Coordinates of C-alpha atoms and ligand atoms in Angstrom, one line a residue:
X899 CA 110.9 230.6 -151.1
X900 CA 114.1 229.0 -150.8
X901 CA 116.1 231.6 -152.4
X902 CA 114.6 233.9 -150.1
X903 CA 115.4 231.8 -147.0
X904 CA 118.9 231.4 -148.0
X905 CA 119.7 235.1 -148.0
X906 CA 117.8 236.0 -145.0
X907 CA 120.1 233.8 -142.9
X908 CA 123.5 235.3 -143.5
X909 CA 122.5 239.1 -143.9
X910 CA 121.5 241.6 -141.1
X911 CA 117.7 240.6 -140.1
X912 CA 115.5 241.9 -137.6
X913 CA 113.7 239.3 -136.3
X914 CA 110.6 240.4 -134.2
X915 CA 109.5 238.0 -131.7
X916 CA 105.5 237.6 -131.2
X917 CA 105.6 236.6 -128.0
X918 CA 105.4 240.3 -126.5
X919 CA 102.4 241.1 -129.4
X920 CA 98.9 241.8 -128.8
X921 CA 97.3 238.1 -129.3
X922 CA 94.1 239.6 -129.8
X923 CA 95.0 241.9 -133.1
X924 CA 98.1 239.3 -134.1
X925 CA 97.8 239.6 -137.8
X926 CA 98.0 243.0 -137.2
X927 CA 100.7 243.5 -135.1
X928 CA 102.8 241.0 -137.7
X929 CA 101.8 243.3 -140.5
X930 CA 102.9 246.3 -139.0
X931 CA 106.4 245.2 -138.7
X932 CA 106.7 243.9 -142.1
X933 CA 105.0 246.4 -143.6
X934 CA 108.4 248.5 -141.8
X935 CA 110.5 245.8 -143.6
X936 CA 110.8 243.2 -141.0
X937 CA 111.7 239.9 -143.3
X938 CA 112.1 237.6 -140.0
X939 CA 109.0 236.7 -137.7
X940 CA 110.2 234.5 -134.2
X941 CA 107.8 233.0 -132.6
X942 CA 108.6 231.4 -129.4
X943 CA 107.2 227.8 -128.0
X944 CA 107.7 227.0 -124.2
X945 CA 105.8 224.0 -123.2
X946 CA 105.8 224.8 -119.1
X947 CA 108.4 221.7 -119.0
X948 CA 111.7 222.7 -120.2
X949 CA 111.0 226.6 -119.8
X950 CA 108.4 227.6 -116.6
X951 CA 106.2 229.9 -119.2
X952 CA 103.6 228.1 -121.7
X953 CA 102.8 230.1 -125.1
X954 CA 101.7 228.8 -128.1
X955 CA 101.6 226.0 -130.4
X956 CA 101.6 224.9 -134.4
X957 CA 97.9 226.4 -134.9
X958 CA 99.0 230.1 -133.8
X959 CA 102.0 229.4 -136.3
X960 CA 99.6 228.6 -138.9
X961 CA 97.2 231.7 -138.2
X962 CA 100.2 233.6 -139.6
X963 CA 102.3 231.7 -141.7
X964 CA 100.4 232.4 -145.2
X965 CA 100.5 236.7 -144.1
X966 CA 104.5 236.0 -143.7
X967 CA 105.1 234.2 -146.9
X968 CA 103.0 236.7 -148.8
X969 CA 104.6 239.6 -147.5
X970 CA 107.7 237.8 -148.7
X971 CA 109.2 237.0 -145.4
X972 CA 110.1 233.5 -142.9
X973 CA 108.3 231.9 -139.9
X974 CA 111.8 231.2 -137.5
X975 CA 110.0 228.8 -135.0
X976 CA 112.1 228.9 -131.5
X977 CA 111.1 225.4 -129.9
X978 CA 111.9 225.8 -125.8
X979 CA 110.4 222.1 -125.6
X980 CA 111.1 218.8 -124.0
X981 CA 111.3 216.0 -127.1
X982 CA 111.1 218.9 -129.7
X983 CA 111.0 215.9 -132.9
X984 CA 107.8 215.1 -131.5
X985 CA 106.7 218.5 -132.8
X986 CA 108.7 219.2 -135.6
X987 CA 106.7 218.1 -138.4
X988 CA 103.7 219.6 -137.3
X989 CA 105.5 223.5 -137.1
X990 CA 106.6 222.5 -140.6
X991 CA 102.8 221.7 -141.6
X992 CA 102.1 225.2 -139.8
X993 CA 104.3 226.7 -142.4
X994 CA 107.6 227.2 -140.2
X995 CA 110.5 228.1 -142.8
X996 CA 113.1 228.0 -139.8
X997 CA 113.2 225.8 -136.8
X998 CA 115.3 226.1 -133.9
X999 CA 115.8 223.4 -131.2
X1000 CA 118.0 223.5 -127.7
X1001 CA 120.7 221.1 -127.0
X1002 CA 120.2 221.0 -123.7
X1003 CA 116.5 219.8 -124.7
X1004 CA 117.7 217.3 -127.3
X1005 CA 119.0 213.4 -126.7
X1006 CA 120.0 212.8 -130.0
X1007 CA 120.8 215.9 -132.0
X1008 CA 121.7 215.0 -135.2
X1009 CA 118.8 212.5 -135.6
X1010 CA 116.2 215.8 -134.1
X1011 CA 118.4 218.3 -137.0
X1012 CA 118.1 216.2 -139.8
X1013 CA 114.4 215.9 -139.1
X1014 CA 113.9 219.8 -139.3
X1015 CA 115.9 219.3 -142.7
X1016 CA 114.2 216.3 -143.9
X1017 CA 110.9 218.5 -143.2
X1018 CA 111.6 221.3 -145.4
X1019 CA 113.0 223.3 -143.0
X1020 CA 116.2 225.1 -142.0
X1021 CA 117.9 224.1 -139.0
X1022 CA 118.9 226.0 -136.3
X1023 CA 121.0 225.0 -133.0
X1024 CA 120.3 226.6 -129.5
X1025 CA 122.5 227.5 -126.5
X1026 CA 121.4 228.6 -123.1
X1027 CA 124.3 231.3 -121.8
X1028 CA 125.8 228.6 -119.6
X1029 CA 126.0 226.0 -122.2
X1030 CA 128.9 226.1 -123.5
X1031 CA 129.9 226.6 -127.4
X1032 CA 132.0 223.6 -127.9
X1033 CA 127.9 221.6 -127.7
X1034 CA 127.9 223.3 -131.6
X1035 CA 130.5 221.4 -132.8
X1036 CA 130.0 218.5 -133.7
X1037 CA 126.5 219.7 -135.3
X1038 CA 128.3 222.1 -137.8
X1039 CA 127.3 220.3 -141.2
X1040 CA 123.9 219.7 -139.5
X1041 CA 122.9 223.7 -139.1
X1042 CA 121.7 226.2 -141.3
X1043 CA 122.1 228.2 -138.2
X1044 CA 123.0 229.2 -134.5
X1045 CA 120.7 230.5 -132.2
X1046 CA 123.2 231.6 -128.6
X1047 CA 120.7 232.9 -126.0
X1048 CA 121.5 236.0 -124.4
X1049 CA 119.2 235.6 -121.5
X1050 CA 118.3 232.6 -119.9
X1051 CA 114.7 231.4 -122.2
X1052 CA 111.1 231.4 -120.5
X1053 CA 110.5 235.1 -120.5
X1054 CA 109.9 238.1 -122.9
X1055 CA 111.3 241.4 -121.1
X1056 CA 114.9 240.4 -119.4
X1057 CA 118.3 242.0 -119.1
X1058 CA 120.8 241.5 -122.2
X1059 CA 123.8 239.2 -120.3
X1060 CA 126.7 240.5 -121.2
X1061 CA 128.8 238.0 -120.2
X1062 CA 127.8 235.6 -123.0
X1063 CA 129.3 238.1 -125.6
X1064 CA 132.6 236.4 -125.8
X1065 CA 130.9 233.3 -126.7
X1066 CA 129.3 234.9 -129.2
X1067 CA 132.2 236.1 -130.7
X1068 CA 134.0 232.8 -130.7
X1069 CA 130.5 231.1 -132.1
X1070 CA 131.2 233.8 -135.4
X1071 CA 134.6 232.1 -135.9
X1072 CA 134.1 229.1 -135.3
X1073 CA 130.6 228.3 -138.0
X1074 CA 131.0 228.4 -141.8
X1075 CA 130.3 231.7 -143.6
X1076 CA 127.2 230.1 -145.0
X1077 CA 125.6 229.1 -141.2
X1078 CA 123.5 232.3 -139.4
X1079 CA 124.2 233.9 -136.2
X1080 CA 121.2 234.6 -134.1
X1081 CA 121.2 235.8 -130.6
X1082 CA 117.9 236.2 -128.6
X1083 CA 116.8 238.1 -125.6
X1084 CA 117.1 241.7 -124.1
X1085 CA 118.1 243.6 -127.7
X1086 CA 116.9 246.7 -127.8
X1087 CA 117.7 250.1 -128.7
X1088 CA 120.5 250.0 -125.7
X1089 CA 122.3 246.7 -126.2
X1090 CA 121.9 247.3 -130.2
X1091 CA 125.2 248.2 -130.5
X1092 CA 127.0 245.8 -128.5
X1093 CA 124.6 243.4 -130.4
X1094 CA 126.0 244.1 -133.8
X1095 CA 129.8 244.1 -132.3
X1096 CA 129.5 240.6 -131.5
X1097 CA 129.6 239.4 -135.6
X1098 CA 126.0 237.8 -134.9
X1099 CA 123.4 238.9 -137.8
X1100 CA 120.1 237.7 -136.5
X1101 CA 118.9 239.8 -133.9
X1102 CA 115.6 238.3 -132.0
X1103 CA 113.8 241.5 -130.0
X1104 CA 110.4 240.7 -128.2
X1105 CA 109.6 243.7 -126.0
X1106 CA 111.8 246.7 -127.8
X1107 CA 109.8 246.1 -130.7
X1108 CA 106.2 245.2 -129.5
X1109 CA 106.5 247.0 -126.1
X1110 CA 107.2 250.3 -127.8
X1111 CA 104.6 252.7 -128.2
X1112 CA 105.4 252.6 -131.9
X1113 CA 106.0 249.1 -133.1
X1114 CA 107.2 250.1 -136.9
X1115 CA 109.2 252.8 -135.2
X1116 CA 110.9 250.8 -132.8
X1117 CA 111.6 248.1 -135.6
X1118 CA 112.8 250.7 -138.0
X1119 CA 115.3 252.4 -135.7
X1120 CA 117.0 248.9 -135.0
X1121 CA 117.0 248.0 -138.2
X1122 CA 118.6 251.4 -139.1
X1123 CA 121.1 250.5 -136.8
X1124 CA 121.9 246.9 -138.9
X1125 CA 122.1 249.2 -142.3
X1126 CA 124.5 251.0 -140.7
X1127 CA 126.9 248.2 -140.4
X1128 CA 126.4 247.4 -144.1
X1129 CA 124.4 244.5 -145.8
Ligands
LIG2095 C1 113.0 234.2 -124.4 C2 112.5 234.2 -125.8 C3 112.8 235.5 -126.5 C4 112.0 236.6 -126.0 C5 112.7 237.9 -126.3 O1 112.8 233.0 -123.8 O2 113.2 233.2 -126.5 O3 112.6 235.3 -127.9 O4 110.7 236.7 -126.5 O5 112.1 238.9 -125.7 P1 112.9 240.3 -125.3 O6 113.5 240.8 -126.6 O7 111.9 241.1 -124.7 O8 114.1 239.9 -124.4
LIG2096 ZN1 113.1 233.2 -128.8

């Protein structure tokens, strides 16, 4: 799987997030998007601490991890958590390929990214719109890659900010070719383009996806949209 991994951070990737699925058909609402192509499957972790909302935990990660990996695809694991290295190893026993962590939820994070490392795992950094970009680098050799938050986490279903766009941007420049660009929250067909504009390549969409009538449909058009911008 590593190969695998490897590519999927640095080329255009969908990456659905489960959070706005149907938990009572979840294998089947992963499938569908993969079977459309989706290589990427988010799944976000509030613990009611950090974030207001509570979702899910290591065992819903593990429900779905083997289906990912067969289908030839990663678990990205978003951790919205208070003392996330207290969890880390168990969303790595769950099967989670990619593990992202705040920094406004971390004490020590280069201890709490070389954990995610040390566990098999690929490492991904987290900002919160305010926070600003300059938190990323000291953390550079540390990350596989860069998560910057386009809405403020806790909640599927918010507006795109447009303000954090020029962080974005500078975030692009600033990591090495080899280190991912996500962004996360309010991507859908409307902000799709500005999306892309910023240089990120890893595009997080909860609702657009899941909330559409036609999930495959809804994934395939923004993927069409990433094709069209090349790799
Ligand atoms: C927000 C989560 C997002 C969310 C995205 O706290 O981290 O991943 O599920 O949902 P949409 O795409 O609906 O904004
Ligand atoms: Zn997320």
């Amino acid at each position: 799987m590593a190969g695998v991994s490897d590519d999927l951070l640095t080329t255009y990737q969908l990456a659905p997030s489960i959070l706005s699925a149907d938990f009572a058909r979840l294998g089947e609402q992963v499938s569908t998007v993969m079977d459309a192509g989706v290589k990427v499957i988010h799944v976000d972790v509030m613990d009611g601490h950090f974030v207001p909302n509570i979702t899910i935990g290591p065992v819903v990660a593990a429900a779905i991890s083997e289906q990912v990996h067969g289908a030839g695809g990663v678990l990205d694991v978003h951790l919205m958590i208070e003392n996330p290295e207290r969890y880390i190893d168990a969303f790595a026993a769950a099967g989670a390929d990619w593990i992202n962590v705040h920094v406004e939820a971390c004490v020590h994070l280069n201890m709490t990214l070389s954990q995610i490392r040390a566990a098999g795992c690929k490492a991904g950094v987290t900002l919160n719109p305010a926070t600003p970009l300059s938190h990323v680098q000291e953390v550079l050799g540390d990350i596989d890659y860069a998560l910057m938050m386009t809405v403020n986490p806790g909640f599927s279903g918010q507006d795109f900010i447009p303000g954090v766009v020029p962080k974005i941007e500078r975030a692009r420049h600033l990591l090495p070719d080899h280190v991912g660009l996500q962004i996360d929250g309010g991507i859908g067909p409307e902000t799709i383009e500005t999306a892309l504009d910023t240089g990120a390549n890893l595009f997080v969409a909860g609702s657009a996806v899941y909330g559409a009538e036609d999930p495959a449909a809804a994934a395939g058009q923004l993927m069409a949209a990433m094709r069209a911008r090349g790799n």
